[in-house]
PDB file of C-alpha atoms in Angstrom:
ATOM      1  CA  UNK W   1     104.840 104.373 105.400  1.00  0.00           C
ATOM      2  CA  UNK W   2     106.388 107.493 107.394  1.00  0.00           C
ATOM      3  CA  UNK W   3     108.615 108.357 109.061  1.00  0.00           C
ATOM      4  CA  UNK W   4     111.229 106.302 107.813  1.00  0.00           C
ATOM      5  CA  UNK W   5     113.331 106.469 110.979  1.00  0.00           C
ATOM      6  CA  UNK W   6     112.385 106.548 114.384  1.00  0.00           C
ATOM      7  CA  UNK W   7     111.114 109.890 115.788  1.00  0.00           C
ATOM      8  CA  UNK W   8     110.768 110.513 119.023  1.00  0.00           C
ATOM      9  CA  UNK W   9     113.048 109.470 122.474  1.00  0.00           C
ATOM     10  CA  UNK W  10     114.168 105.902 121.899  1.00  0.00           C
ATOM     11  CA  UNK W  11     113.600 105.424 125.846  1.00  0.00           C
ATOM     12  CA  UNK W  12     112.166 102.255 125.815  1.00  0.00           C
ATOM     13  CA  UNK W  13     111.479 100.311 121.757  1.00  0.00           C
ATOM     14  CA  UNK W  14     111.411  96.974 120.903  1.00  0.00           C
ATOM     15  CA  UNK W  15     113.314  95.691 117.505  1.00  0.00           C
ATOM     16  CA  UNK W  16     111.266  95.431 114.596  1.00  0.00           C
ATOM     17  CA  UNK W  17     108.354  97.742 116.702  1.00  0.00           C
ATOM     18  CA  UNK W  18     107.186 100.508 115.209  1.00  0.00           C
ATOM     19  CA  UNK W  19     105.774 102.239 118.795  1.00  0.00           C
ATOM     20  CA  UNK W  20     107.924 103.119 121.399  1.00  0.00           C
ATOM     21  CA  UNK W  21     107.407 104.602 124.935  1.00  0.00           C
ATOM     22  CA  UNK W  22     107.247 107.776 123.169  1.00  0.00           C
ATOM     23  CA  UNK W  23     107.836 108.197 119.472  1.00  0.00           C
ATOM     24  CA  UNK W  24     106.902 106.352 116.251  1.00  0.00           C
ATOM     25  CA  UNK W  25     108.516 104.837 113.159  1.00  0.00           C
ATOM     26  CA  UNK W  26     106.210 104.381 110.067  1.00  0.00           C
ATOM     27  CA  UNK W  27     105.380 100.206 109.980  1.00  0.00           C
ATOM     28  CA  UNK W  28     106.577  99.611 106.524  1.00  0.00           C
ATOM     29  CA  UNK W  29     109.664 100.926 106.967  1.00  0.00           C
ATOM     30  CA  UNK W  30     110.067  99.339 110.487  1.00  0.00           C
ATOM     31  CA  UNK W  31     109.131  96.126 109.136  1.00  0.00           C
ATOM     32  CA  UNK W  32     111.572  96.042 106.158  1.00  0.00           C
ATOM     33  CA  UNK W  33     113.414  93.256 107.122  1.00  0.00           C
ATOM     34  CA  UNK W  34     110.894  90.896 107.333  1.00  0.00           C
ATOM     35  CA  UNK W  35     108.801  91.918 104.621  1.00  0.00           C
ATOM     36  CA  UNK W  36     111.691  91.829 102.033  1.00  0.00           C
ATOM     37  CA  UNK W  37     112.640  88.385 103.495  1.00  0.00           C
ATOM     38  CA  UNK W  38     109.130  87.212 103.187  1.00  0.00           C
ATOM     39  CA  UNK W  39     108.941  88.833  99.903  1.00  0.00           C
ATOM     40  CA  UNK W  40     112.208  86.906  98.619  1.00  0.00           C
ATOM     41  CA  UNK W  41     111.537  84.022  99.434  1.00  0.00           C
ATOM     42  CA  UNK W  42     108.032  84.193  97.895  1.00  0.00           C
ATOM     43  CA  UNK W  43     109.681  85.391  94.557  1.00  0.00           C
ATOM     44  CA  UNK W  44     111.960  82.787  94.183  1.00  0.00           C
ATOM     45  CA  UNK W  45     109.832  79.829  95.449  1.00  0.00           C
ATOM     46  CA  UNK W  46     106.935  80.490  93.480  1.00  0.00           C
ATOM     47  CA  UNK W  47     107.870  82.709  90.732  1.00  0.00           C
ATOM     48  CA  UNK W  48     111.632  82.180  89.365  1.00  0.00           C
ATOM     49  CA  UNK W  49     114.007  79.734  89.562  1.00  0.00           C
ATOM     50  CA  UNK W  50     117.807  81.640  90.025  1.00  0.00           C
ATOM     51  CA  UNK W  51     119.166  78.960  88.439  1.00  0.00           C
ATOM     52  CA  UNK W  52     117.075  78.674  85.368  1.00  0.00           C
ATOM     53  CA  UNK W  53     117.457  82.432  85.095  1.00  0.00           C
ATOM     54  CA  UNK W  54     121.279  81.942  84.638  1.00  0.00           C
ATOM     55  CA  UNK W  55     121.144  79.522  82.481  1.00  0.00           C
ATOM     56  CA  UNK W  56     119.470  81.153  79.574  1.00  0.00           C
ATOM     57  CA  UNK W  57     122.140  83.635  79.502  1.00  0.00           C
ATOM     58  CA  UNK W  58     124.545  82.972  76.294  1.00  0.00           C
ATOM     59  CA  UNK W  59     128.088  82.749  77.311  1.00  0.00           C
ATOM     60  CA  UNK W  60     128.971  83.937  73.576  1.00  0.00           C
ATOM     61  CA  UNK W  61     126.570  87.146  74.186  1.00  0.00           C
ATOM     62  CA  UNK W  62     128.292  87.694  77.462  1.00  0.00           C
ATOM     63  CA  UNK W  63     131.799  87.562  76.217  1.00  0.00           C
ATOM     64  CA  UNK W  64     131.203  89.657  73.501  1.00  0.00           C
ATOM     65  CA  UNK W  65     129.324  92.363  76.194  1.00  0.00           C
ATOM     66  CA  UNK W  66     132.044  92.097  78.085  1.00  0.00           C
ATOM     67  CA  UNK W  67     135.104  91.762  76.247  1.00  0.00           C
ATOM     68  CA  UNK W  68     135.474  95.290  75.460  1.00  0.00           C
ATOM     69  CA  UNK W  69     135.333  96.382  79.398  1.00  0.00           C
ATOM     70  CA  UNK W  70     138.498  93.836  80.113  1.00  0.00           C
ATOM     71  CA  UNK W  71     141.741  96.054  78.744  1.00  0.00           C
ATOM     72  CA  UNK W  72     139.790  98.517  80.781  1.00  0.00           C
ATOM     73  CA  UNK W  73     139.588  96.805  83.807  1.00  0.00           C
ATOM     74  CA  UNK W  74     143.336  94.995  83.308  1.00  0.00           C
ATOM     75  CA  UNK W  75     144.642  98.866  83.001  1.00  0.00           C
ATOM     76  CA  UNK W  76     142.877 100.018  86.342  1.00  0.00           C
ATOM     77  CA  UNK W  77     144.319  97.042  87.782  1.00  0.00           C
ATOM     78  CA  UNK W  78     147.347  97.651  86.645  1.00  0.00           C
ATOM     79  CA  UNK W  79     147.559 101.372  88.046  1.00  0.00           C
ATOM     80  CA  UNK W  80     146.626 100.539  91.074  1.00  0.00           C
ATOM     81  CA  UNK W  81     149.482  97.962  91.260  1.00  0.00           C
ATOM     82  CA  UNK W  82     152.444 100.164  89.342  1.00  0.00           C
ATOM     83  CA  UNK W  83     150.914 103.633  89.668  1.00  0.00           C
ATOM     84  CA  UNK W  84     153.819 105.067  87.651  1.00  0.00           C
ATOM     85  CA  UNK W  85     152.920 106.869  84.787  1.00  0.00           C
ATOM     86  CA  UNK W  86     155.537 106.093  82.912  1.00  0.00           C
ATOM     87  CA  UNK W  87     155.236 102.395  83.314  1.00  0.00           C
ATOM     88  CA  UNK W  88     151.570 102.821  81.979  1.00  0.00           C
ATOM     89  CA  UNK W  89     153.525 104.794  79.245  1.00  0.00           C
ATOM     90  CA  UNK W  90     155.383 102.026  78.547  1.00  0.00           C
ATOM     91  CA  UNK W  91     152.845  99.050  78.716  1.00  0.00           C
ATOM     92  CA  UNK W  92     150.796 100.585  76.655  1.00  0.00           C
ATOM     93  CA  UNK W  93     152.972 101.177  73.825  1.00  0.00           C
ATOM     94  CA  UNK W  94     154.060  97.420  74.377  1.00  0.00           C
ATOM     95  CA  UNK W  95     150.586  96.522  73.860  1.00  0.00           C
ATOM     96  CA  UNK W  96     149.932  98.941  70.588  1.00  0.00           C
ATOM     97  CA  UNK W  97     153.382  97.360  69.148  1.00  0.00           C
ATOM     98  CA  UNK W  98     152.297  93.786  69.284  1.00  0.00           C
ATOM     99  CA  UNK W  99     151.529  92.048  65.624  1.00  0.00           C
ATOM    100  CA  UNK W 100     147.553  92.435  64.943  1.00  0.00           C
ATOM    101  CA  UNK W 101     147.677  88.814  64.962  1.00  0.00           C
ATOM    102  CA  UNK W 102     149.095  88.389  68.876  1.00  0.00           C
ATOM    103  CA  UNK W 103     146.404  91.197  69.747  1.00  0.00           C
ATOM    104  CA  UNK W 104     143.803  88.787  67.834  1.00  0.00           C
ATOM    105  CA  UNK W 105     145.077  85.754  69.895  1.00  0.00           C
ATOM    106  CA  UNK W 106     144.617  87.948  73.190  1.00  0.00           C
ATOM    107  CA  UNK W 107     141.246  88.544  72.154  1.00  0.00           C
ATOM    108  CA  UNK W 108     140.067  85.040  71.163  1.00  0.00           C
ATOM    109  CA  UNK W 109     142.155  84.053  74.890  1.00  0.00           C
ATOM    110  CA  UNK W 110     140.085  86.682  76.977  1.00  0.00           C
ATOM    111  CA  UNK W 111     136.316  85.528  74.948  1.00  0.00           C
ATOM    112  CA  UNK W 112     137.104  81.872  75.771  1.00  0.00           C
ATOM    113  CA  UNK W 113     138.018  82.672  79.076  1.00  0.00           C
ATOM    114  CA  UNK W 114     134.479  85.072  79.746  1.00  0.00           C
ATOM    115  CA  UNK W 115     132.617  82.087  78.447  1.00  0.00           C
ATOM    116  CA  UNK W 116     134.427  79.417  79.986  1.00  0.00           C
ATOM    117  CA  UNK W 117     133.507  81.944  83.571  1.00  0.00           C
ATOM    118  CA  UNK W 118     130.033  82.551  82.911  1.00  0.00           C
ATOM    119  CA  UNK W 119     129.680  78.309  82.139  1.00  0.00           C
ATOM    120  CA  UNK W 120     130.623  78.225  85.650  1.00  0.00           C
ATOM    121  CA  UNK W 121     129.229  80.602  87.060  1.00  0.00           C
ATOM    122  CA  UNK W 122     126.075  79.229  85.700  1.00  0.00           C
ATOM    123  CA  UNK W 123     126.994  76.032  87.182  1.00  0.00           C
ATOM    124  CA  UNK W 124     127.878  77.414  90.608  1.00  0.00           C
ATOM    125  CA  UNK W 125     125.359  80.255  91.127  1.00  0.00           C
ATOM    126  CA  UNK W 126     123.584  79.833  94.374  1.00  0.00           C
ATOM    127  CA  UNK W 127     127.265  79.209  95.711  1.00  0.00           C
ATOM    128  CA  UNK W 128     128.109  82.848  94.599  1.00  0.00           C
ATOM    129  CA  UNK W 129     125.174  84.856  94.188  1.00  0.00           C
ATOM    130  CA  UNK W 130     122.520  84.742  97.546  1.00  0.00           C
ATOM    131  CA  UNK W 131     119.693  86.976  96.070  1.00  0.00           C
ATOM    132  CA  UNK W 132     117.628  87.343  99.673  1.00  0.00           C
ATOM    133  CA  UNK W 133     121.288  89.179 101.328  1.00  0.00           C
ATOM    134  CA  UNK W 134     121.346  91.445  98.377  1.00  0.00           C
ATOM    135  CA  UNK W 135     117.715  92.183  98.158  1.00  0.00           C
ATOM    136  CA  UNK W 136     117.386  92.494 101.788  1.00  0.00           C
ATOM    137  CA  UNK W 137     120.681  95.088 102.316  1.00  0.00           C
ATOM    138  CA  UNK W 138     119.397  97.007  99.451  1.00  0.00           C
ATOM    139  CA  UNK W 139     116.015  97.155 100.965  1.00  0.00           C
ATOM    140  CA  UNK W 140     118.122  97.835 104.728  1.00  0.00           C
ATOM    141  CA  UNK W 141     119.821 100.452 103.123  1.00  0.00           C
ATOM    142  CA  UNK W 142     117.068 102.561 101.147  1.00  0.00           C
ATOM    143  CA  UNK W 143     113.769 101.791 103.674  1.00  0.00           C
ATOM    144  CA  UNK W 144     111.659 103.959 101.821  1.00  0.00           C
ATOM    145  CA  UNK W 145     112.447 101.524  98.600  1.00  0.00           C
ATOM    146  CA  UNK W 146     109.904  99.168 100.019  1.00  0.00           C
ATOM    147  CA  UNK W 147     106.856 101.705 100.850  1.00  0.00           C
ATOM    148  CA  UNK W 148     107.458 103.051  96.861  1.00  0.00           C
ATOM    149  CA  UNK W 149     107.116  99.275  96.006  1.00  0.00           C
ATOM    150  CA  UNK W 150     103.863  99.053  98.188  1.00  0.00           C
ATOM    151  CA  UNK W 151     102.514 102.062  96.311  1.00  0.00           C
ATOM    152  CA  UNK W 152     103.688 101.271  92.911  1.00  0.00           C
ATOM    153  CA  UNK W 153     102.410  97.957  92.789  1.00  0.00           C
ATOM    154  CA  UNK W 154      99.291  98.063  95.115  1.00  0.00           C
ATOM    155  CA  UNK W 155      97.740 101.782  94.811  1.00  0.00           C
ATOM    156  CA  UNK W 156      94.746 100.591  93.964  1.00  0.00           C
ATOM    157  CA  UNK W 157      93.857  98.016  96.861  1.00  0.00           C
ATOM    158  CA  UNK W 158      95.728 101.270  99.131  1.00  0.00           C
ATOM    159  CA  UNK W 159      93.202 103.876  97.505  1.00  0.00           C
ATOM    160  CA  UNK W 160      90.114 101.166  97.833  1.00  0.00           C
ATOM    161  CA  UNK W 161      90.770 100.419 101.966  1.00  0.00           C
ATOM    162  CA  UNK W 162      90.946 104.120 102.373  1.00  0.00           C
ATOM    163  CA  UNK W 163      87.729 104.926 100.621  1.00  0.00           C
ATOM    164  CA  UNK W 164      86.046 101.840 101.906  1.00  0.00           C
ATOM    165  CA  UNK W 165      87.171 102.986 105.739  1.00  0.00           C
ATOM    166  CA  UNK W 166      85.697 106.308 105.039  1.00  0.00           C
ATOM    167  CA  UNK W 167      82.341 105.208 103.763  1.00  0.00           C
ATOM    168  CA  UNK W 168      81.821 102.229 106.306  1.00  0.00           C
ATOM    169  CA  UNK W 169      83.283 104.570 109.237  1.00  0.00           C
ATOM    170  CA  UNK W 170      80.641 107.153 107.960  1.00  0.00           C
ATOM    171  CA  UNK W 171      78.315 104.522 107.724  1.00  0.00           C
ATOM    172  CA  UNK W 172      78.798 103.069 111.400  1.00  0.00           C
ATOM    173  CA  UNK W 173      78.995 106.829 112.690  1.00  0.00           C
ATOM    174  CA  UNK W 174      75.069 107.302 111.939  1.00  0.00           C
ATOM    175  CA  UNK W 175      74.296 103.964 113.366  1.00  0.00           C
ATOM    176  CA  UNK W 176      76.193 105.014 116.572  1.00  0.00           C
ATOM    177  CA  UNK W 177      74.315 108.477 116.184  1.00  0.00           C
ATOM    178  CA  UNK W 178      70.862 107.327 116.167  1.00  0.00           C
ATOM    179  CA  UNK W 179      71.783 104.818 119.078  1.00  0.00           C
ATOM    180  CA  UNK W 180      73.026 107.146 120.988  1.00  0.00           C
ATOM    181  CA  UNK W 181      69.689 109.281 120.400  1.00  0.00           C
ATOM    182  CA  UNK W 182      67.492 106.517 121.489  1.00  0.00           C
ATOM    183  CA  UNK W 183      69.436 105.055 124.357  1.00  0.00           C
ATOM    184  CA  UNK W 184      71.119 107.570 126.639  1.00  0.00           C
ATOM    185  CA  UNK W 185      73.828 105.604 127.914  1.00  0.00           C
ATOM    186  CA  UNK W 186      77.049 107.403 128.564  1.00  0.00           C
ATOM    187  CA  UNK W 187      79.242 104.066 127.511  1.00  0.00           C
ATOM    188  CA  UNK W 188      77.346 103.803 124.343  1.00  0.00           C
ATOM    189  CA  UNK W 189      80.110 105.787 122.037  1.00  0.00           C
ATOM    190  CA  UNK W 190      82.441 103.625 123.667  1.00  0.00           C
ATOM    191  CA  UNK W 191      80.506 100.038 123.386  1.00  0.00           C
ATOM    192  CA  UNK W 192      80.319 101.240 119.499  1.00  0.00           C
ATOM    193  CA  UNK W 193      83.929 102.410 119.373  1.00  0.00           C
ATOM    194  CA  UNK W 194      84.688  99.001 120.521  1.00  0.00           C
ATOM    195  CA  UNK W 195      82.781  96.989 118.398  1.00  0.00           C
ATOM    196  CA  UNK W 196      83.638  99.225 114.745  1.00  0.00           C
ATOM    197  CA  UNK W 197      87.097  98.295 116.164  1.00  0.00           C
ATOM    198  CA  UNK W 198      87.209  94.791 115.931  1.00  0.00           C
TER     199      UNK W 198
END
């Protein structure tokens, strides 16, 4: 999992390597594009459909989230078209002036037009939304992101391959031991360090 980023003289280091001629990047992190591409595509092959996803949302629900945040939006808009203060001044006085029943009819306009949008963006999804870019430039961005996701979700498969490699390393050591005490063979440590290896 560490170090994140390379350490070491980048003489000589392949892309997507974690060893170079001299230095080391942790593999995790090295690997991050692939992994979150492999993990992607896993996800929504096998586990969710985008699509499907979208569609349960309620284009009522969303327009009435929503609705509130437009003036909002429409004003920062605004300033950063006419950044005069006073023209802000004035719009919004325009605005408070109106009859409550134009202000009602510019209400009912903007949560027909938030449903009518999220209708198509339902429709057109995978045309506007490609989850493995965003997944995969998150993941780019933050590389430690994936080795917390490693740990969160698979601590206790991490915790049993440690403990495992301790007790069969300990385990092979004594075999080693009491070959090497019966056979006096200086390649024997490394004829056992070869085959605990593979």
């Amino acid at each position: 999992f560490y170090p994140i980023q390379f350490r070491g003289i980048p003489i000589w280091r392949r892309h997507e390597m974690p060893l170079g001629l001299i230095g080391w990047q942790g593999i995790v992190p090295c690997k991050t594009r692939v992994m979150s591409d492999t993990m992607v595509n896993m996800v929504t092959t096998q586990l969710l459909d985008v699509e499907e996803v979208f569609r349960r949302l309620d284009p009522r629900e969303v327009a009435r989230c929503l609705g509130p945040e437009v003036p909002k939006l429409v004003q920062s808009i605004g300033e950063e078209v006419v950044p005069l203060s006073r023209v802000d001044k004035l719009c919004r006085a325009a605005f408070l002036s109106l009859p409550a029943r134009t202000i009602s009819s510019m209400n009912s306009i903007n949560s027909q037009f938030l449903q009518g949008l999220t209708v198509s963006m339902q429709n057109n999804i995978l045309s506007l939304l490609n989850i493995k870019n965003c997944v995969i430039d998150q993941m780019m961005q933050d590389r430690a992101l994936l080795g917390q996701l490693f740990r969160k979700c698979g601590q206790k498969e991490l915790d049993f391959l440690t403990n495992s490699g301790l007790w069969f390393g300990f385990l092979l050591g004594i075999i080693q031991m009491v070959v090497a005490l019966f056979w006096d063979n200086p390649w024997s440590l490394s004829i056992g360090g070869t085959i605990v290896g593979l």
